[in-house]
């Protein structure tokens, strides 16, 4: 009897152990969601030090310890923020098992700091959340906001390195490439003041936009730059069909920047907006100047710009009916066209536009002259005919020309100037 009881107890114990073993094997609890690796452009984003020199077109890849619930991998739980202005970057997010790939919808800005945040709303398939996680990285190069549509770096070539509108120059005459303002800037395009010109096709497309920013470095060379009478000559720094598009001129005495441009009105017509002339006199609309002038920085312009590397940014802002000039990172001139009389056409401007007609002018952007060589306007004028070596050809250097179809902010312009100086 005792033997049978012992046997039954042993069998019961074995049975209970089997049940416990089976229970343990089938119910181990929900699996945690932890990060196993993070990379940006192939660099470790999970290391103690934040990655630097990350390519502007880099994607971010995050691998977890368990499969991710795809419905939670959204912009509400995965955010990439641009540090200098707290702007959230639009992202494309894809999930494959335990890996999330995060790709900015357009290239990031260069030389900028970015912060990636993964929030606890991100879940795995067991509904387990990720602990809030933040990582940062910096993109390569000097600072430049995202969204450039054209960029001429002049590193032994006159081609646009962005290439959206005009990848290749259509004409390059008497251009050499020499040292720029500092080692980091590399090379610059050098113009001889007699014949040098770079012609860019599709210039009309470059300025057909509601918001326009053009930023560049220049250095004039006044040595032996003379007109037909042997007197100092002015500089046509660049021109897109002259005032039928946009141009910039520095007179022989270096007393001002003169920048006329054409604008589109709400009825679709195109008209000239007149000159934006900054001469450093400090006179605004409130002190007897042109009524639209709200900022006119008082400055000794020749001392600031003559034969010195100078950073220039020009902005035409259709939605705000304004235009601005920044020199060396500072706002020097601002026009607010809403201050004009109610019947002024510029009250109805919507942006930039091209207003040229052939054969007077052609839709080509010319660096080094007021228009491309095809145009016949002013052909017989000693100051305005390209074939006259003593006309107002630009003599000096140009570098790092950038065009945006948006109005850059004062912060962005200052950061760009500081980074590139």
PDB file of N, CA and C in Angstrom, residues 60-122:
ATOM      1  N   UNK A  60      18.858  57.845 -41.683  1.00  0.00           N
ATOM      2  CA  UNK A  60      19.075  57.326 -40.331  1.00  0.00           C
ATOM      3  C   UNK A  60      18.472  55.928 -40.251  1.00  0.00           C
ATOM      4  N   UNK A  61      19.211  54.985 -39.692  1.00  0.00           N
ATOM      5  CA  UNK A  61      18.708  53.619 -39.536  1.00  0.00           C
ATOM      6  C   UNK A  61      18.797  53.217 -38.061  1.00  0.00           C
ATOM      7  N   UNK A  62      17.657  52.757 -37.530  1.00  0.00           N
ATOM      8  CA  UNK A  62      17.590  52.347 -36.128  1.00  0.00           C
ATOM      9  C   UNK A  62      17.120  50.897 -36.073  1.00  0.00           C
ATOM     10  N   UNK A  63      17.895  50.053 -35.398  1.00  0.00           N
ATOM     11  CA  UNK A  63      17.532  48.642 -35.234  1.00  0.00           C
ATOM     12  C   UNK A  63      17.222  48.371 -33.766  1.00  0.00           C
ATOM     13  N   UNK A  64      16.093  47.689 -33.520  1.00  0.00           N
ATOM     14  CA  UNK A  64      15.600  47.443 -32.168  1.00  0.00           C
ATOM     15  C   UNK A  64      15.744  45.968 -31.796  1.00  0.00           C
ATOM     16  N   UNK A  65      15.450  45.694 -30.547  1.00  0.00           N
ATOM     17  CA  UNK A  65      15.560  44.326 -30.033  1.00  0.00           C
ATOM     18  C   UNK A  65      14.358  43.470 -30.401  1.00  0.00           C
ATOM     19  N   UNK A  66      13.299  44.096 -30.897  1.00  0.00           N
ATOM     20  CA  UNK A  66      12.092  43.363 -31.283  1.00  0.00           C
ATOM     21  C   UNK A  66      11.407  44.102 -32.423  1.00  0.00           C
ATOM     22  N   UNK A  67      10.499  43.429 -33.078  1.00  0.00           N
ATOM     23  CA  UNK A  67       9.823  44.026 -34.222  1.00  0.00           C
ATOM     24  C   UNK A  67       8.991  45.233 -33.810  1.00  0.00           C
ATOM     25  N   UNK A  68       9.021  46.250 -34.672  1.00  0.00           N
ATOM     26  CA  UNK A  68       8.327  47.509 -34.401  1.00  0.00           C
ATOM     27  C   UNK A  68       6.908  47.450 -34.949  1.00  0.00           C
ATOM     28  N   UNK A  69       5.989  48.009 -34.194  1.00  0.00           N
ATOM     29  CA  UNK A  69       4.605  48.144 -34.649  1.00  0.00           C
ATOM     30  C   UNK A  69       4.564  49.310 -35.652  1.00  0.00           C
ATOM     31  N   UNK A  70       4.417  48.994 -36.934  1.00  0.00           N
ATOM     32  CA  UNK A  70       4.576  49.987 -37.999  1.00  0.00           C
ATOM     33  C   UNK A  70       3.645  51.175 -37.839  1.00  0.00           C
ATOM     34  N   UNK A  71       2.439  50.941 -37.317  1.00  0.00           N
ATOM     35  CA  UNK A  71       1.465  52.031 -37.195  1.00  0.00           C
ATOM     36  C   UNK A  71       1.921  53.110 -36.220  1.00  0.00           C
ATOM     37  N   UNK A  72       2.878  52.794 -35.350  1.00  0.00           N
ATOM     38  CA  UNK A  72       3.361  53.787 -34.380  1.00  0.00           C
ATOM     39  C   UNK A  72       4.608  54.520 -34.858  1.00  0.00           C
ATOM     40  N   UNK A  73       5.161  54.107 -35.980  1.00  0.00           N
ATOM     41  CA  UNK A  73       6.361  54.756 -36.517  1.00  0.00           C
ATOM     42  C   UNK A  73       5.931  55.946 -37.373  1.00  0.00           C
ATOM     43  N   UNK A  74       5.507  57.010 -36.706  1.00  0.00           N
ATOM     44  CA  UNK A  74       4.969  58.190 -37.369  1.00  0.00           C
ATOM     45  C   UNK A  74       5.739  59.430 -36.955  1.00  0.00           C
ATOM     46  N   UNK A  75       5.410  60.550 -37.618  1.00  0.00           N
ATOM     47  CA  UNK A  75       6.068  61.814 -37.293  1.00  0.00           C
ATOM     48  C   UNK A  75       5.705  62.312 -35.895  1.00  0.00           C
ATOM     49  N   UNK A  76       4.654  61.755 -35.299  1.00  0.00           N
ATOM     50  CA  UNK A  76       4.320  62.126 -33.922  1.00  0.00           C
ATOM     51  C   UNK A  76       5.299  61.521 -32.926  1.00  0.00           C
ATOM     52  N   UNK A  77       5.899  60.386 -33.299  1.00  0.00           N
ATOM     53  CA  UNK A  77       6.803  59.676 -32.391  1.00  0.00           C
ATOM     54  C   UNK A  77       8.261  59.697 -32.836  1.00  0.00           C
ATOM     55  N   UNK A  78       8.504  60.120 -34.070  1.00  0.00           N
ATOM     56  CA  UNK A  78       9.867  60.197 -34.605  1.00  0.00           C
ATOM     57  C   UNK A  78      10.049  61.593 -35.187  1.00  0.00           C
ATOM     58  N   UNK A  79      10.888  62.398 -34.582  1.00  0.00           N
ATOM     59  CA  UNK A  79      11.048  63.789 -35.004  1.00  0.00           C
ATOM     60  C   UNK A  79      12.524  64.136 -35.187  1.00  0.00           C
ATOM     61  N   UNK A  80      12.804  64.857 -36.275  1.00  0.00           N
ATOM     62  CA  UNK A  80      14.134  65.395 -36.537  1.00  0.00           C
ATOM     63  C   UNK A  80      13.999  66.908 -36.569  1.00  0.00           C
ATOM     64  N   UNK A  81      14.722  67.592 -35.680  1.00  0.00           N
ATOM     65  CA  UNK A  81      14.565  69.038 -35.517  1.00  0.00           C
ATOM     66  C   UNK A  81      15.886  69.734 -35.826  1.00  0.00           C
ATOM     67  N   UNK A  82      15.786  70.815 -36.597  1.00  0.00           N
ATOM     68  CA  UNK A  82      16.933  71.661 -36.944  1.00  0.00           C
ATOM     69  C   UNK A  82      17.202  72.596 -35.776  1.00  0.00           C
ATOM     70  N   UNK A  83      18.396  72.538 -35.229  1.00  0.00           N
ATOM     71  CA  UNK A  83      18.658  73.185 -33.947  1.00  0.00           C
ATOM     72  C   UNK A  83      18.525  74.695 -33.987  1.00  0.00           C
ATOM     73  N   UNK A  84      19.029  75.364 -35.029  1.00  0.00           N
ATOM     74  CA  UNK A  84      19.147  76.817 -34.965  1.00  0.00           C
ATOM     75  C   UNK A  84      17.797  77.540 -35.016  1.00  0.00           C
ATOM     76  N   UNK A  85      16.763  76.873 -35.562  1.00  0.00           N
ATOM     77  CA  UNK A  85      15.454  77.531 -35.598  1.00  0.00           C
ATOM     78  C   UNK A  85      14.308  76.640 -35.134  1.00  0.00           C
ATOM     79  N   UNK A  86      14.645  75.476 -34.575  1.00  0.00           N
ATOM     80  CA  UNK A  86      13.645  74.541 -34.035  1.00  0.00           C
ATOM     81  C   UNK A  86      12.644  74.075 -35.090  1.00  0.00           C
ATOM     82  N   UNK A  87      13.049  74.087 -36.341  1.00  0.00           N
ATOM     83  CA  UNK A  87      12.156  73.634 -37.415  1.00  0.00           C
ATOM     84  C   UNK A  87      12.147  72.105 -37.480  1.00  0.00           C
ATOM     85  N   UNK A  88      10.943  71.527 -37.546  1.00  0.00           N
ATOM     86  CA  UNK A  88      10.830  70.081 -37.677  1.00  0.00           C
ATOM     87  C   UNK A  88      10.969  69.691 -39.145  1.00  0.00           C
ATOM     88  N   UNK A  89      11.866  68.745 -39.421  1.00  0.00           N
ATOM     89  CA  UNK A  89      12.175  68.337 -40.783  1.00  0.00           C
ATOM     90  C   UNK A  89      11.174  67.273 -41.242  1.00  0.00           C
ATOM     91  N   UNK A  90      10.517  67.456 -42.390  1.00  0.00           N
ATOM     92  CA  UNK A  90       9.609  66.421 -42.920  1.00  0.00           C
ATOM     93  C   UNK A  90      10.391  65.147 -43.242  1.00  0.00           C
ATOM     94  N   UNK A  91       9.832  64.009 -42.842  1.00  0.00           N
ATOM     95  CA  UNK A  91      10.542  62.734 -42.959  1.00  0.00           C
ATOM     96  C   UNK A  91       9.713  61.696 -43.705  1.00  0.00           C
ATOM     97  N   UNK A  92      10.403  60.806 -44.391  1.00  0.00           N
ATOM     98  CA  UNK A  92       9.825  59.558 -44.876  1.00  0.00           C
ATOM     99  C   UNK A  92      10.300  58.456 -43.927  1.00  0.00           C
ATOM    100  N   UNK A  93       9.362  57.688 -43.382  1.00  0.00           N
ATOM    101  CA  UNK A  93       9.679  56.676 -42.369  1.00  0.00           C
ATOM    102  C   UNK A  93       9.186  55.322 -42.842  1.00  0.00           C
ATOM    103  N   UNK A  94      10.069  54.334 -42.853  1.00  0.00           N
ATOM    104  CA  UNK A  94       9.676  52.986 -43.263  1.00  0.00           C
ATOM    105  C   UNK A  94      10.124  51.987 -42.204  1.00  0.00           C
ATOM    106  N   UNK A  95       9.329  50.900 -42.055  1.00  0.00           N
ATOM    107  CA  UNK A  95       9.597  49.873 -41.049  1.00  0.00           C
ATOM    108  C   UNK A  95       9.754  48.526 -41.738  1.00  0.00           C
ATOM    109  N   UNK A  96      10.801  47.811 -41.343  1.00  0.00           N
ATOM    110  CA  UNK A  96      11.005  46.440 -41.811  1.00  0.00           C
ATOM    111  C   UNK A  96      11.402  45.602 -40.606  1.00  0.00           C
ATOM    112  N   UNK A  97      10.425  44.930 -40.017  1.00  0.00           N
ATOM    113  CA  UNK A  97      10.697  44.114 -38.844  1.00  0.00           C
ATOM    114  C   UNK A  97      11.162  44.957 -37.687  1.00  0.00           C
ATOM    115  N   UNK A  98      12.388  44.746 -37.267  1.00  0.00           N
ATOM    116  CA  UNK A  98      12.934  45.466 -36.119  1.00  0.00           C
ATOM    117  C   UNK A  98      13.727  46.707 -36.519  1.00  0.00           C
ATOM    118  N   UNK A  99      13.684  47.083 -37.792  1.00  0.00           N
ATOM    119  CA  UNK A  99      14.489  48.208 -38.283  1.00  0.00           C
ATOM    120  C   UNK A  99      13.600  49.318 -38.836  1.00  0.00           C
ATOM    121  N   UNK A 100      13.907  50.545 -38.424  1.00  0.00           N
ATOM    122  CA  UNK A 100      13.248  51.729 -38.960  1.00  0.00           C
ATOM    123  C   UNK A 100      14.270  52.520 -39.768  1.00  0.00           C
ATOM    124  N   UNK A 101      13.884  52.934 -40.983  1.00  0.00           N
ATOM    125  CA  UNK A 101      14.719  53.802 -41.811  1.00  0.00           C
ATOM    126  C   UNK A 101      14.044  55.167 -41.895  1.00  0.00           C
ATOM    127  N   UNK A 102      14.793  56.204 -41.556  1.00  0.00           N
ATOM    128  CA  UNK A 102      14.279  57.573 -41.492  1.00  0.00           C
ATOM    129  C   UNK A 102      15.030  58.402 -42.522  1.00  0.00           C
ATOM    130  N   UNK A 103      14.299  58.961 -43.501  1.00  0.00           N
ATOM    131  CA  UNK A 103      14.926  59.699 -44.587  1.00  0.00           C
ATOM    132  C   UNK A 103      14.311  61.084 -44.699  1.00  0.00           C
ATOM    133  N   UNK A 104      15.088  62.159 -44.528  1.00  0.00           N
ATOM    134  CA  UNK A 104      14.546  63.508 -44.744  1.00  0.00           C
ATOM    135  C   UNK A 104      14.020  63.647 -46.169  1.00  0.00           C
ATOM    136  N   UNK A 105      12.905  64.354 -46.329  1.00  0.00           N
ATOM    137  CA  UNK A 105      12.283  64.480 -47.647  1.00  0.00           C
ATOM    138  C   UNK A 105      13.082  65.355 -48.601  1.00  0.00           C
ATOM    139  N   UNK A 106      13.954  66.203 -48.079  1.00  0.00           N
ATOM    140  CA  UNK A 106      14.909  66.921 -48.916  1.00  0.00           C
ATOM    141  C   UNK A 106      16.232  66.989 -48.166  1.00  0.00           C
ATOM    142  N   UNK A 107      17.309  67.229 -48.894  1.00  0.00           N
ATOM    143  CA  UNK A 107      18.615  67.276 -48.254  1.00  0.00           C
ATOM    144  C   UNK A 107      18.628  68.268 -47.097  1.00  0.00           C
ATOM    145  N   UNK A 108      19.341  67.900 -46.053  1.00  0.00           N
ATOM    146  CA  UNK A 108      19.485  68.790 -44.916  1.00  0.00           C
ATOM    147  C   UNK A 108      20.415  69.949 -45.267  1.00  0.00           C
ATOM    148  N   UNK A 109      20.398  70.984 -44.435  1.00  0.00           N
ATOM    149  CA  UNK A 109      21.361  72.049 -44.614  1.00  0.00           C
ATOM    150  C   UNK A 109      22.753  71.583 -44.234  1.00  0.00           C
ATOM    151  N   UNK A 110      23.756  72.267 -44.741  1.00  0.00           N
ATOM    152  CA  UNK A 110      25.133  71.910 -44.398  1.00  0.00           C
ATOM    153  C   UNK A 110      25.573  72.673 -43.162  1.00  0.00           C
ATOM    154  N   UNK A 111      26.534  72.090 -42.435  1.00  0.00           N
ATOM    155  CA  UNK A 111      27.102  72.746 -41.274  1.00  0.00           C
ATOM    156  C   UNK A 111      26.105  73.066 -40.183  1.00  0.00           C
ATOM    157  N   UNK A 112      25.066  72.239 -40.053  1.00  0.00           N
ATOM    158  CA  UNK A 112      24.005  72.512 -39.086  1.00  0.00           C
ATOM    159  C   UNK A 112      23.869  71.352 -38.106  1.00  0.00           C
ATOM    160  N   UNK A 113      23.342  71.659 -36.915  1.00  0.00           N
ATOM    161  CA  UNK A 113      23.117  70.669 -35.872  1.00  0.00           C
ATOM    162  C   UNK A 113      21.666  70.196 -35.925  1.00  0.00           C
ATOM    163  N   UNK A 114      21.477  68.865 -35.823  1.00  0.00           N
ATOM    164  CA  UNK A 114      20.139  68.280 -35.863  1.00  0.00           C
ATOM    165  C   UNK A 114      19.948  67.372 -34.650  1.00  0.00           C
ATOM    166  N   UNK A 115      18.698  67.317 -34.173  1.00  0.00           N
ATOM    167  CA  UNK A 115      18.373  66.477 -33.030  1.00  0.00           C
ATOM    168  C   UNK A 115      17.260  65.505 -33.403  1.00  0.00           C
ATOM    169  N   UNK A 116      17.530  64.215 -33.204  1.00  0.00           N
ATOM    170  CA  UNK A 116      16.559  63.159 -33.466  1.00  0.00           C
ATOM    171  C   UNK A 116      15.930  62.728 -32.147  1.00  0.00           C
ATOM    172  N   UNK A 117      14.608  62.663 -32.119  1.00  0.00           N
ATOM    173  CA  UNK A 117      13.890  62.218 -30.928  1.00  0.00           C
ATOM    174  C   UNK A 117      12.975  61.051 -31.283  1.00  0.00           C
ATOM    175  N   UNK A 118      13.105  59.956 -30.522  1.00  0.00           N
ATOM    176  CA  UNK A 118      12.206  58.808 -30.622  1.00  0.00           C
ATOM    177  C   UNK A 118      11.433  58.768 -29.312  1.00  0.00           C
ATOM    178  N   UNK A 119      10.101  58.875 -29.382  1.00  0.00           N
ATOM    179  CA  UNK A 119       9.314  59.006 -28.157  1.00  0.00           C
ATOM    180  C   UNK A 119       8.738  57.665 -27.717  1.00  0.00           C
ATOM    181  N   UNK A 120       8.152  57.664 -26.518  1.00  0.00           N
ATOM    182  CA  UNK A 120       7.593  56.445 -25.939  1.00  0.00           C
ATOM    183  C   UNK A 120       6.323  55.987 -26.644  1.00  0.00           C
ATOM    184  N   UNK A 121       5.837  56.806 -27.579  1.00  0.00           N
ATOM    185  CA  UNK A 121       4.695  56.363 -28.380  1.00  0.00           C
ATOM    186  C   UNK A 121       5.057  55.300 -29.400  1.00  0.00           C
ATOM    187  N   UNK A 122       6.345  55.098 -29.605  1.00  0.00           N
ATOM    188  CA  UNK A 122       6.813  54.051 -30.513  1.00  0.00           C
ATOM    189  C   UNK A 122       6.718  52.705 -29.793  1.00  0.00           C
TER     190      UNK A 122
END
